[in-house]
PDB file of C-alpha atoms and ligand atoms in Angstrom:
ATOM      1  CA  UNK A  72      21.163 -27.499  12.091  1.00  0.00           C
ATOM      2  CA  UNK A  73      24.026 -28.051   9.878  1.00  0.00           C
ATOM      3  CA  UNK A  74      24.042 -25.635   6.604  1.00  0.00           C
ATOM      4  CA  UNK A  75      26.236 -24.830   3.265  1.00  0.00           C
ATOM      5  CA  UNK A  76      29.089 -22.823   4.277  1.00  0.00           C
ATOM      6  CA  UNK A  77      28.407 -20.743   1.346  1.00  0.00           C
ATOM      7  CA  UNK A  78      25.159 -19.792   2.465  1.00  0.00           C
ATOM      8  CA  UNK A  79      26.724 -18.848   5.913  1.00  0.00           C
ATOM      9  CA  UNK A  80      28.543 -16.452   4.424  1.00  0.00           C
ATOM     10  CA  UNK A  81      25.346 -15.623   2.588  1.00  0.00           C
ATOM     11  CA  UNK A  82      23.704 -15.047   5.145  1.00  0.00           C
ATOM     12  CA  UNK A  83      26.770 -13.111   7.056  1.00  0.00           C
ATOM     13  CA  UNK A  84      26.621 -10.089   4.180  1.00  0.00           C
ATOM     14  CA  UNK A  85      22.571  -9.873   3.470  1.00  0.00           C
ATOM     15  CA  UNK A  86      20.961  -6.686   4.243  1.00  0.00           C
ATOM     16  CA  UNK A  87      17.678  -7.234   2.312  1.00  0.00           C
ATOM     17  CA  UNK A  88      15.923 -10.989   2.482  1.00  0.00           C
ATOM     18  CA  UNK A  89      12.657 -11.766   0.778  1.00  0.00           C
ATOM     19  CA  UNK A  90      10.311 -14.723   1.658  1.00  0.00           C
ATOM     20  CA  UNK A  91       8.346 -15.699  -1.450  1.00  0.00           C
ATOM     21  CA  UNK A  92       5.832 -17.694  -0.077  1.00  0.00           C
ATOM     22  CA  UNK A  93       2.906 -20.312  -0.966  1.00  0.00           C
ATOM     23  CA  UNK A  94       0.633 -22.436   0.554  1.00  0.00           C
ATOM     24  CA  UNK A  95       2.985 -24.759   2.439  1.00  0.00           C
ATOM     25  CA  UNK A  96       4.202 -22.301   4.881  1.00  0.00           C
ATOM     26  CA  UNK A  97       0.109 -22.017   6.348  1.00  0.00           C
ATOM     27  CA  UNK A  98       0.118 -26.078   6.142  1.00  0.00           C
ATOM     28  CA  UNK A  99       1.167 -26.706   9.899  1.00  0.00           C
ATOM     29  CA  UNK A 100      -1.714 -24.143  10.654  1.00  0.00           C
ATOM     30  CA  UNK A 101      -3.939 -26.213   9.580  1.00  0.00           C
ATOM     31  CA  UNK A 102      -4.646 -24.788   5.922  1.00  0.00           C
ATOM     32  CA  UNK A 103      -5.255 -27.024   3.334  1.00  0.00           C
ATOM     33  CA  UNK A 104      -2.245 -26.342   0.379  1.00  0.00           C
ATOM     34  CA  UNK A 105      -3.942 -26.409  -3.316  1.00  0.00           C
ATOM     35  CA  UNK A 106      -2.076 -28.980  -4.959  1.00  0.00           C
ATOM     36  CA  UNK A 107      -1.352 -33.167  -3.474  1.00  0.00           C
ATOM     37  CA  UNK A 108      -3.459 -35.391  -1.981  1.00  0.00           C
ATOM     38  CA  UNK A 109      -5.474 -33.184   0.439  1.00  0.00           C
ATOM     39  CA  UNK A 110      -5.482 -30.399  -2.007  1.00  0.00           C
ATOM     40  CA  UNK A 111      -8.198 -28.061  -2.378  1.00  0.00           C
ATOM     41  CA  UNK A 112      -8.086 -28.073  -5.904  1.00  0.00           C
ATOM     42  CA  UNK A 113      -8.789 -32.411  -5.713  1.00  0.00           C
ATOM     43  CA  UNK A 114     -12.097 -31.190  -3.874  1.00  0.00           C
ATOM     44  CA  UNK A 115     -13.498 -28.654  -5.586  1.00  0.00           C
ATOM     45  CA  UNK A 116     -13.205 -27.773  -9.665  1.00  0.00           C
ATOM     46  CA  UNK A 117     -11.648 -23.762  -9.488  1.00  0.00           C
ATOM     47  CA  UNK A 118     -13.657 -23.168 -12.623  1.00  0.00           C
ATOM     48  CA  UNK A 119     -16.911 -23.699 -10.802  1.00  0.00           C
ATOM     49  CA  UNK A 120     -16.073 -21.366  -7.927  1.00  0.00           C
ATOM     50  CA  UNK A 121     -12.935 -19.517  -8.309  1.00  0.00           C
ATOM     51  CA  UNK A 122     -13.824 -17.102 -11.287  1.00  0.00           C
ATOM     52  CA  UNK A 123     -15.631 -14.237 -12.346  1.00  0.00           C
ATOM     53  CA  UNK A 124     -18.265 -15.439 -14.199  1.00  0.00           C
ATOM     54  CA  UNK A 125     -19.177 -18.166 -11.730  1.00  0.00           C
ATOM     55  CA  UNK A 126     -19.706 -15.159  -9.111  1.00  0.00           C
ATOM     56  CA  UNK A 127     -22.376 -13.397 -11.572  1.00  0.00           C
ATOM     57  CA  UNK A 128     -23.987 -16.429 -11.869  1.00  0.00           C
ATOM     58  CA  UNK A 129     -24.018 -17.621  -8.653  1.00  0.00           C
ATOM     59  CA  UNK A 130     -23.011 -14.875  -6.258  1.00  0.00           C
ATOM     60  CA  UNK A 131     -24.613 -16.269  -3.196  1.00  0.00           C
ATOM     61  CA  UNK A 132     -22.633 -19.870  -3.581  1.00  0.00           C
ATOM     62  CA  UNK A 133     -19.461 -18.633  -4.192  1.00  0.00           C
ATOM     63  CA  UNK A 134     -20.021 -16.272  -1.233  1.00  0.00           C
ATOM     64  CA  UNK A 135     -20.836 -19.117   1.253  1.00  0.00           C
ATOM     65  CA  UNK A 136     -17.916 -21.172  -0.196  1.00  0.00           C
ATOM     66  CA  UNK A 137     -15.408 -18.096   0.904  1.00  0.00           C
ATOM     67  CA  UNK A 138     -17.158 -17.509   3.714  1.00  0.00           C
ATOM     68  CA  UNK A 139     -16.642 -20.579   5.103  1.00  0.00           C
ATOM     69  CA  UNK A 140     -12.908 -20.328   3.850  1.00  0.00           C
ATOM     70  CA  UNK A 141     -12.708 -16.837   5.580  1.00  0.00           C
ATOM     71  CA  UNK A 142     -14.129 -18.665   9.057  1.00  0.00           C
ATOM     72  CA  UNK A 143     -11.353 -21.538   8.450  1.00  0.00           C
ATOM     73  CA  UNK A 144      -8.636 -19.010   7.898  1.00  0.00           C
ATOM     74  CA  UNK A 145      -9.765 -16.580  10.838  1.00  0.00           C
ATOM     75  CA  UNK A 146     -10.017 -19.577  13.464  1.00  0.00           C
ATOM     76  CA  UNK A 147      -5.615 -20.478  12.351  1.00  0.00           C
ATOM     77  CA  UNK A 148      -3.070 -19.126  13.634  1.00  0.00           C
ATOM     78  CA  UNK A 149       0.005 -18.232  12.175  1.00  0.00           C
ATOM     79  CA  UNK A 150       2.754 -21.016  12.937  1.00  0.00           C
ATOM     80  CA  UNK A 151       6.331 -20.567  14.039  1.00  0.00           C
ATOM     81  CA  UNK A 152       7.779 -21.011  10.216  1.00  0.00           C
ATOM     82  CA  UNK A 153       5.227 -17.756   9.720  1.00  0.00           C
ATOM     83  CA  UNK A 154       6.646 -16.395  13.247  1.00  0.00           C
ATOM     84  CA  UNK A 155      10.246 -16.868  12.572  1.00  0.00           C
ATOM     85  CA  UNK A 156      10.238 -14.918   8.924  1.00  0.00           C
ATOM     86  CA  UNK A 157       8.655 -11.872  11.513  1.00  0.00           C
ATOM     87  CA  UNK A 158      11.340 -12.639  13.963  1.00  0.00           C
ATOM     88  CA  UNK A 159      13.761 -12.301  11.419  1.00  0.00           C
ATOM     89  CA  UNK A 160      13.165  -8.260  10.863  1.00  0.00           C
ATOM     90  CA  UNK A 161      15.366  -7.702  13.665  1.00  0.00           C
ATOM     91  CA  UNK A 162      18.787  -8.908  11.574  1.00  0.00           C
ATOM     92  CA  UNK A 163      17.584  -7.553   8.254  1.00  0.00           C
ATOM     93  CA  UNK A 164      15.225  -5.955   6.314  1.00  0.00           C
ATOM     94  CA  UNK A 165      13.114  -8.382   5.173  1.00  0.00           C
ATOM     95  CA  UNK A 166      10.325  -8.740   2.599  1.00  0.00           C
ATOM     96  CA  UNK A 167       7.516 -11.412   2.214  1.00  0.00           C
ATOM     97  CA  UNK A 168       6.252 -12.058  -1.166  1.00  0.00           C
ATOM     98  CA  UNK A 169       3.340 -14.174  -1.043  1.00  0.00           C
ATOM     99  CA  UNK A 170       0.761 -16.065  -2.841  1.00  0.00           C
ATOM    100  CA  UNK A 171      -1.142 -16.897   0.273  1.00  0.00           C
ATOM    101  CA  UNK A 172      -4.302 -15.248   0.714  1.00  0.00           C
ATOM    102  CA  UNK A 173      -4.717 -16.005   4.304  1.00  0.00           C
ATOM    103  CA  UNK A 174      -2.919 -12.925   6.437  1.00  0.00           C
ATOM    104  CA  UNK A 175      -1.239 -15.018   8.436  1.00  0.00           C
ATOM    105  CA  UNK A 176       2.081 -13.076   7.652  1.00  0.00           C
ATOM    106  CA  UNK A 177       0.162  -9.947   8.956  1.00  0.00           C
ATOM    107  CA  UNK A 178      -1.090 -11.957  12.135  1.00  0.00           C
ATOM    108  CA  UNK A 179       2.600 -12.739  13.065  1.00  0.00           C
ATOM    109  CA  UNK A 180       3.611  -9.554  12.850  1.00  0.00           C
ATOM    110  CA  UNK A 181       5.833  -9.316   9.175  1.00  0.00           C
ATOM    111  CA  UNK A 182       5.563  -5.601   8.429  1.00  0.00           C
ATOM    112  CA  UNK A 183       6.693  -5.459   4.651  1.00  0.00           C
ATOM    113  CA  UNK A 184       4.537  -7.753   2.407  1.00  0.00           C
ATOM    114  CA  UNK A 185       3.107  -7.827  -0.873  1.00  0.00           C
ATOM    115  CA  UNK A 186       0.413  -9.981  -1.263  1.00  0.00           C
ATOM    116  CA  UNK A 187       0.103 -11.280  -5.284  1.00  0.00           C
ATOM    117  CA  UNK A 188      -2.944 -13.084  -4.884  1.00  0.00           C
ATOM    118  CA  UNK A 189      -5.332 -11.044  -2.709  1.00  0.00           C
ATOM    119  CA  UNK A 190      -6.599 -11.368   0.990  1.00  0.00           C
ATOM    120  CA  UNK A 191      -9.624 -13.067   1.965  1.00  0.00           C
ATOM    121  CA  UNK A 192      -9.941 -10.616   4.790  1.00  0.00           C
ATOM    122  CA  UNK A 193     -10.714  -7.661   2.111  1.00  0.00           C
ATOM    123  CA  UNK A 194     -13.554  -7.653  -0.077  1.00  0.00           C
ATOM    124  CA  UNK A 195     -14.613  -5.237  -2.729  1.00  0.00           C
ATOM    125  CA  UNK A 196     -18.093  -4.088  -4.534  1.00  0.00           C
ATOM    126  CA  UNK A 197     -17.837  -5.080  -8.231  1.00  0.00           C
ATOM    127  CA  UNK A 198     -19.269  -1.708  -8.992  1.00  0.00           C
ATOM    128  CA  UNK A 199     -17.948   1.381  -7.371  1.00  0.00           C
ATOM    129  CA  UNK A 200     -14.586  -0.317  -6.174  1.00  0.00           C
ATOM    130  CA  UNK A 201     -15.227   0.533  -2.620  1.00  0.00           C
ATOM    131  CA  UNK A 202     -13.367  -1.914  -0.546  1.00  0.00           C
ATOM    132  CA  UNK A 203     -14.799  -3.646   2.773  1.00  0.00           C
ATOM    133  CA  UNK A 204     -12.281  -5.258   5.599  1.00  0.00           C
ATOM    134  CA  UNK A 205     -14.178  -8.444   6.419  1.00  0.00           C
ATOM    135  CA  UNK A 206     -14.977  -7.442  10.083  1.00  0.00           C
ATOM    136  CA  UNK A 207     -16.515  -4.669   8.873  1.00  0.00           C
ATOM    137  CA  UNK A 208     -19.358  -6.789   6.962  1.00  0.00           C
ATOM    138  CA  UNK A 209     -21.822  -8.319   8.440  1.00  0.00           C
ATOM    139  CA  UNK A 210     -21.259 -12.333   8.601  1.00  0.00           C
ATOM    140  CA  UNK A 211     -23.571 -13.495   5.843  1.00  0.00           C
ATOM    141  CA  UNK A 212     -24.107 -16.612   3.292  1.00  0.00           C
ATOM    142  CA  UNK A 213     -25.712 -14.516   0.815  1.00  0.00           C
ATOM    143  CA  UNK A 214     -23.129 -12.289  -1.125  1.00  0.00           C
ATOM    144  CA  UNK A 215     -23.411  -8.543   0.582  1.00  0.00           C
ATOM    145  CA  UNK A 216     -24.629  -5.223  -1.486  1.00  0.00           C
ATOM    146  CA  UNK A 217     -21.963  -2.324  -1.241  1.00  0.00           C
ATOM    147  CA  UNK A 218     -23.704   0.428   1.000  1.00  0.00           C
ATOM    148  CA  UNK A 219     -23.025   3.034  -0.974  1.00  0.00           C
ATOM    149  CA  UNK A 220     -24.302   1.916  -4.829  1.00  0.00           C
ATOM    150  CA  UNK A 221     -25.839  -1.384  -3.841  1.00  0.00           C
ATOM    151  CA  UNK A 222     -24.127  -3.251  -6.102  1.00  0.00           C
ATOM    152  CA  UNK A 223     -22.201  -6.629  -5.188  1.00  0.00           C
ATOM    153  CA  UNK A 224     -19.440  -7.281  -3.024  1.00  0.00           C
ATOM    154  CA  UNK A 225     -16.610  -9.519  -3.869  1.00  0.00           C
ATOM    155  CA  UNK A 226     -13.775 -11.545  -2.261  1.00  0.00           C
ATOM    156  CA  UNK A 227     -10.682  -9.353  -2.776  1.00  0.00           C
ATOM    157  CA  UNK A 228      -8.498 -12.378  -4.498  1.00  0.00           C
ATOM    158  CA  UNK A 229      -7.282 -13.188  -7.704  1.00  0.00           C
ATOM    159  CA  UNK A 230      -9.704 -15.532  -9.616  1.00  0.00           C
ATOM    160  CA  UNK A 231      -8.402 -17.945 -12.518  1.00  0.00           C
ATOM    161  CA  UNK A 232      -8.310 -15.390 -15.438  1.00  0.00           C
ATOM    162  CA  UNK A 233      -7.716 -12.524 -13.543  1.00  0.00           C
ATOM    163  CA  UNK A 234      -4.606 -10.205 -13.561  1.00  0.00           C
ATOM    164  CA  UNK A 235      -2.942  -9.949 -10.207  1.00  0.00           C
ATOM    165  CA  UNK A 236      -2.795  -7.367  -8.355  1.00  0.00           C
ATOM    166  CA  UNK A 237      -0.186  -4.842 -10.186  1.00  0.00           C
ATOM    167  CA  UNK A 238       1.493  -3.191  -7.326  1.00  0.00           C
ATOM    168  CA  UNK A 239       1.644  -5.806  -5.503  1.00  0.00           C
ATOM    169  CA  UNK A 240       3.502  -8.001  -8.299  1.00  0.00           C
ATOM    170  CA  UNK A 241       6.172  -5.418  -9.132  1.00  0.00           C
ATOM    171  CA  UNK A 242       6.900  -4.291  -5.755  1.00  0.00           C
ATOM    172  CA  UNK A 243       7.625  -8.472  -5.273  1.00  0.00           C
ATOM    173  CA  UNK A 244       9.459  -8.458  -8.501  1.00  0.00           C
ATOM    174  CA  UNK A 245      11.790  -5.608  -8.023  1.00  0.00           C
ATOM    175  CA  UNK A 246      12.111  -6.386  -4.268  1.00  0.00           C
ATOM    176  CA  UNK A 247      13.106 -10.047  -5.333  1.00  0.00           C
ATOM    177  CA  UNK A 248      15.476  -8.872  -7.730  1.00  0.00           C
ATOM    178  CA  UNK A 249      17.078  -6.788  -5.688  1.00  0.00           C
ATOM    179  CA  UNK A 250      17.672  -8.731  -3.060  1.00  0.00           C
ATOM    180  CA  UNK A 251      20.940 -11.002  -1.309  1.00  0.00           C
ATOM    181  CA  UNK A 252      19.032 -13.953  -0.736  1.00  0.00           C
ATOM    182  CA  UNK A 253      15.525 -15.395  -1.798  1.00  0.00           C
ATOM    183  CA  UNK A 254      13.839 -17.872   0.414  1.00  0.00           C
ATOM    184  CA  UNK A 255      11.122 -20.066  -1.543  1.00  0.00           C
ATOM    185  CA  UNK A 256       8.673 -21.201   1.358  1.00  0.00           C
ATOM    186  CA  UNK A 257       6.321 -24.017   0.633  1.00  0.00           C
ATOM    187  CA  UNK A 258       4.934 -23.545  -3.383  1.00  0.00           C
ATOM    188  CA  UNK A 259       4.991 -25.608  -5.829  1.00  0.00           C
ATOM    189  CA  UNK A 260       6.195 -22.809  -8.186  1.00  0.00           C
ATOM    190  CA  UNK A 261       3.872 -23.656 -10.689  1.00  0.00           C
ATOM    191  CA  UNK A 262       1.677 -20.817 -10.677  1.00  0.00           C
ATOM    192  CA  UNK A 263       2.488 -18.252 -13.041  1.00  0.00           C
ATOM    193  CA  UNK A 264       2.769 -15.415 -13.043  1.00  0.00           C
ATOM    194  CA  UNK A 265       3.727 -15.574  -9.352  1.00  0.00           C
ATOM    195  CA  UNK A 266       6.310 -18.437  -9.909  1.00  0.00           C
ATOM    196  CA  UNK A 267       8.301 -15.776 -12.006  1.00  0.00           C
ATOM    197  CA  UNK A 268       9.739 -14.104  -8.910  1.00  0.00           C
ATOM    198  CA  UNK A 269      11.926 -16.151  -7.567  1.00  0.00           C
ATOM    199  CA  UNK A 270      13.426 -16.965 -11.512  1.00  0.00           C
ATOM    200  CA  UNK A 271      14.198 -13.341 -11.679  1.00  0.00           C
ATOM    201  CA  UNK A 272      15.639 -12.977  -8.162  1.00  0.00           C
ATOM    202  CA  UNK A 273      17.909 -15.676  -9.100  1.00  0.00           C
ATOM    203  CA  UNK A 274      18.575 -14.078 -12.889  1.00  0.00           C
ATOM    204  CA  UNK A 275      19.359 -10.686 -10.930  1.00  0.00           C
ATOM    205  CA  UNK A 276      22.167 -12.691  -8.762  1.00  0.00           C
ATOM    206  CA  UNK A 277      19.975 -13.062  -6.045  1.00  0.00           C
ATOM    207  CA  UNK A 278      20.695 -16.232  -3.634  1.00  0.00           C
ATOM    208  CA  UNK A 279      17.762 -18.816  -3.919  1.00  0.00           C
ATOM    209  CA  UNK A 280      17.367 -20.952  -0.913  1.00  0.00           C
ATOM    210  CA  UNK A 281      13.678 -23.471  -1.425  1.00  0.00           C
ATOM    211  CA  UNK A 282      12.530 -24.890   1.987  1.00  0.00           C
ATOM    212  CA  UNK A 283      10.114 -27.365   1.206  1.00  0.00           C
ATOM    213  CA  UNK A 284       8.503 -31.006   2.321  1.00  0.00           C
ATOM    214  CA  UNK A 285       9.640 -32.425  -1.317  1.00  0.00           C
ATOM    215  CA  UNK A 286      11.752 -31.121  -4.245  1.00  0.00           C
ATOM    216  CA  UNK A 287       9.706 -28.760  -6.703  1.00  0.00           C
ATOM    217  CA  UNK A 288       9.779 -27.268  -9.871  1.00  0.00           C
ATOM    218  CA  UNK A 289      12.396 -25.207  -8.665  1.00  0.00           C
ATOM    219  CA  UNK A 290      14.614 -27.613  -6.786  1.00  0.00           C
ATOM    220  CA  UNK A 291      16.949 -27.982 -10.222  1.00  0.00           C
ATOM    221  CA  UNK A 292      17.621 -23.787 -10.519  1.00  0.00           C
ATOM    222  CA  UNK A 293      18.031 -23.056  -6.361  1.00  0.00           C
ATOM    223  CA  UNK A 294      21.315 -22.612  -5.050  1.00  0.00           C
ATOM    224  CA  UNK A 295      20.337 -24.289  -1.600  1.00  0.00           C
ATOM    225  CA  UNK A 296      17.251 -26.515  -0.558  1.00  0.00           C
ATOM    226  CA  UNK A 297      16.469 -27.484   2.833  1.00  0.00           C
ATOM    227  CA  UNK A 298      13.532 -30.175   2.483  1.00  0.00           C
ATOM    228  CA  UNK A 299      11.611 -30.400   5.659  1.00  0.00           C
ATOM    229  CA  UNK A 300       8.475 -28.717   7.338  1.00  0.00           C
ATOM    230  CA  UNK A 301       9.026 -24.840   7.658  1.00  0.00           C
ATOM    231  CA  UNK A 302       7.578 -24.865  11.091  1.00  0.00           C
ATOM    232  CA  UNK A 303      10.429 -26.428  12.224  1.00  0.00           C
ATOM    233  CA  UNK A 304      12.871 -25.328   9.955  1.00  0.00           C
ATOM    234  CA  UNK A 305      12.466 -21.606  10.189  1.00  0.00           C
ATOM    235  CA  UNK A 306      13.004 -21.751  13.628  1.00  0.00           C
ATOM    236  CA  UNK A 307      16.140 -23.424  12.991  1.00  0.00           C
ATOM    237  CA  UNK A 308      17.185 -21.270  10.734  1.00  0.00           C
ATOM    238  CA  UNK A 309      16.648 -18.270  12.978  1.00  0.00           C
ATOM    239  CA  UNK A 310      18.693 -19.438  15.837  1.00  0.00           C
ATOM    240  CA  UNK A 311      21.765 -19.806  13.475  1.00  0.00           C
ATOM    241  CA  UNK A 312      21.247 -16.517  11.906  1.00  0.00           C
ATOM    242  CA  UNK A 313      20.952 -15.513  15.959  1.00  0.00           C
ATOM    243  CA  UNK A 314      24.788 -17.027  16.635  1.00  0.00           C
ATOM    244  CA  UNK A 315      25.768 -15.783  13.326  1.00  0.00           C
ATOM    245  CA  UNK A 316      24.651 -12.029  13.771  1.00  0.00           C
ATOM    246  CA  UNK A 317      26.516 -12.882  17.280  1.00  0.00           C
ATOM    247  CA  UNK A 318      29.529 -13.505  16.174  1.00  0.00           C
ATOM    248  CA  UNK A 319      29.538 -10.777  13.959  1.00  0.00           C
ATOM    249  CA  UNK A 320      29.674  -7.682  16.895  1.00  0.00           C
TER     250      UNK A 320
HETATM  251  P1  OAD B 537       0.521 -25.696  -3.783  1.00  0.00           P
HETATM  252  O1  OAD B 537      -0.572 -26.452  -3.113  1.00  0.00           O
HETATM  253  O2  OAD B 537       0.647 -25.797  -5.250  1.00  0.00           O
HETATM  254  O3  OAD B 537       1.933 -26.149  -3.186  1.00  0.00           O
HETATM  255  C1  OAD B 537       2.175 -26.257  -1.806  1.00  0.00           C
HETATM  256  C2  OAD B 537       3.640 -26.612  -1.613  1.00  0.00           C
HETATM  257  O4  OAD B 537       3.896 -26.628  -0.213  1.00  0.00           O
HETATM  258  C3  OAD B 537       4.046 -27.989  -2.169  1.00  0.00           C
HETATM  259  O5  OAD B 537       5.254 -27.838  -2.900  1.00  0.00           O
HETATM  260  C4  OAD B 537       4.272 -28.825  -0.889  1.00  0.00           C
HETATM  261  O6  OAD B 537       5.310 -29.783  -1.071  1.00  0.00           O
HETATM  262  C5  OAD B 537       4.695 -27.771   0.106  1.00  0.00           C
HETATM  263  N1  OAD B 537       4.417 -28.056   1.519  1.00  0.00           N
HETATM  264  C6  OAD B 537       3.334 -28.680   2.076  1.00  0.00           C
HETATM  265  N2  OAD B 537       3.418 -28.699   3.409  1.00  0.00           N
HETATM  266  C7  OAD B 537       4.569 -28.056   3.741  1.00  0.00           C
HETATM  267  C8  OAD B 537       5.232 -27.734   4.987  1.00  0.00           C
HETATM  268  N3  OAD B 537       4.706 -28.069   6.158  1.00  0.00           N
HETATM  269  N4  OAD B 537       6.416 -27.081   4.909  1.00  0.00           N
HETATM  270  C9  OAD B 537       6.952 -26.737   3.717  1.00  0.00           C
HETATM  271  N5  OAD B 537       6.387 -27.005   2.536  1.00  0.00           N
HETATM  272  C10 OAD B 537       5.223 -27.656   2.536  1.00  0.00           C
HETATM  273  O7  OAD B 537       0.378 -24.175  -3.284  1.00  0.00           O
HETATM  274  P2  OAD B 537       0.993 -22.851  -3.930  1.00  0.00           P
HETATM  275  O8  OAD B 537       2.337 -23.098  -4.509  1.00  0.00           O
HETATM  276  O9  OAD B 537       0.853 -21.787  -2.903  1.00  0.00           O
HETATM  277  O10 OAD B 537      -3.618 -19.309  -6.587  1.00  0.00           O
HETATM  278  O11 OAD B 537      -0.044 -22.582  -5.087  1.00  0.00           O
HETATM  279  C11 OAD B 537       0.100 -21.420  -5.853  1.00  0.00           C
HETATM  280  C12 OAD B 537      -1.257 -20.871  -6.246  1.00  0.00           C
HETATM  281  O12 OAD B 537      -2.056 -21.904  -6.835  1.00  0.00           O
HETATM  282  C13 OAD B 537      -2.113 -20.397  -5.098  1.00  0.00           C
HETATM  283  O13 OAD B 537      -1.781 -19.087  -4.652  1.00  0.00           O
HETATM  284  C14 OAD B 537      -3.501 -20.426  -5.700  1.00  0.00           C
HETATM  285  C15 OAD B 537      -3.439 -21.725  -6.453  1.00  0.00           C
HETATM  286  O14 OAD B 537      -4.202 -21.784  -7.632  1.00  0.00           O
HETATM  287  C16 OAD B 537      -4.766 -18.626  -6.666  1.00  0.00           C
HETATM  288  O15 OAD B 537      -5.767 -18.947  -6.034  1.00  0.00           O
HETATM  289  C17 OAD B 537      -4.736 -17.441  -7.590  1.00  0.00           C
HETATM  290 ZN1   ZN B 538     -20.473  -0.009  -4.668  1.00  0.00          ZN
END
């Protein structure tokens, strides 16, 4: 793999490295992304199932429609692009910032992440707040009842006009912005106000590398893009970080 000699010598003087990541980086697991041709949001209209108001209404469908998400999700495996970003904690200290919902950063083994949109593995009772790990809920179609005040149990993710998570976005945001490079994995970086991140990194002299299948909205403002599948191109990358870090003892 042939890269910019300036982000060689990026890459030579990093310490800290952040992933901000979207729905691309799961696509060679075999996870739908949101946006294009085979896009969840072409099948299904958010407003009918991804929101508050549609879960009051209709707790049971919304349940069965992440519950069938949850089983799609828990039967993937995380993919060497995911693999490679773990990999990667040996040569720096390295963040993940993502807006994927799936854990498959957790499944390959990533230690540091902030997750901005939620995790379909974690649910919540609207009520008392308690949270539930998926494995510890029985697998239903009907939305559960919290054990301890009966009331109903959510999806932990962000639905459309929802805040995100606040701990999770400012750890991202200052870890972004104070970091020596920013990889942009597989978004569209159209969602806001996730898509902010990698802006600021970049604002806070951060360098922006975007790996993706096609340009984005972000293609014009990174200072490196490497177009191609990140299951093969993290892999890539890793082995010349490898030589680098090898040539550097
Ligand atoms: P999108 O579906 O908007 O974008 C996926 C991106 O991945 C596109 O830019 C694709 O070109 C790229 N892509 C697809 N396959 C790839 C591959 N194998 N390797 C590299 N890149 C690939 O997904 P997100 O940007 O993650 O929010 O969407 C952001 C948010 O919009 C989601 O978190 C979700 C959605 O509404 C919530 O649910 C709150
Ligand atoms: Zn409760």
């Amino acid at each position: 793999m042939q890269l910019k000699k300036e982000f060689i010598e990026r890459l030579q003087k990093a310490k800290k490295i952040v992933f901000f990541t979207g729905a691309g980086i799961s696509a060679e697991s075999g996870i739908s992304t949101f946006r294009g041709v085979d896009g969840i949001w072409n099948k299904m209209k958010p407003e009918e199932l991804a929101n508050f108001d549609a879960f009051m209404r209709n707790p049971d469908l919304v349940w069965e429609w992440y519950q069938h998400r949850r089983e799609i999700v828990h039967n993937c495996q995380p993919n060497p692009g995911h693999n490679a970003i773990a990999a990667l904690e040996q040569y720096y200290d390295v963040t993940v910032v993502t807006q994927n919902i799936d854990n498959l950063h957790r499944r390959a083994g990533s230690t540091k992440i902030f997750e901005l949109h939620g995790n379909i593995e974690r649910n919540f009772c609207v009520n008392c707040h308690t949270f539930y790990n998926s494995p510890d809920l029985e697998i239903t179609y009907t939305a559960p009842k919290c054990k301890k005040c009966g009331g109903l149990v959510r999806p932990d993710v962000v639905w459309f006009g929802e805040m995100l998570p606040q701990d999770q976005y400012s750890g991202g945001e200052k870890t972004a912005a104070w970091s020596d490079i920013c990889f942009v994995v597989g978004t569209s970086a159209v969602v806001f106000p996730a898509a902010y991140i990698p802006m600021q990194a970049k604002h806070n002299g951060s360098y922006v590398v975007e790996i993706n299948i096609e340009p984005t909205e972000l293609s014009r403002s990174a200072d490196y893009s490497i177009f191609g599948k990140s299951g093969e191109i993290l892999p890539q990358l890793l082995e010349e970080i490898k030589k680098i870090k090898e040539q550097q003892l």
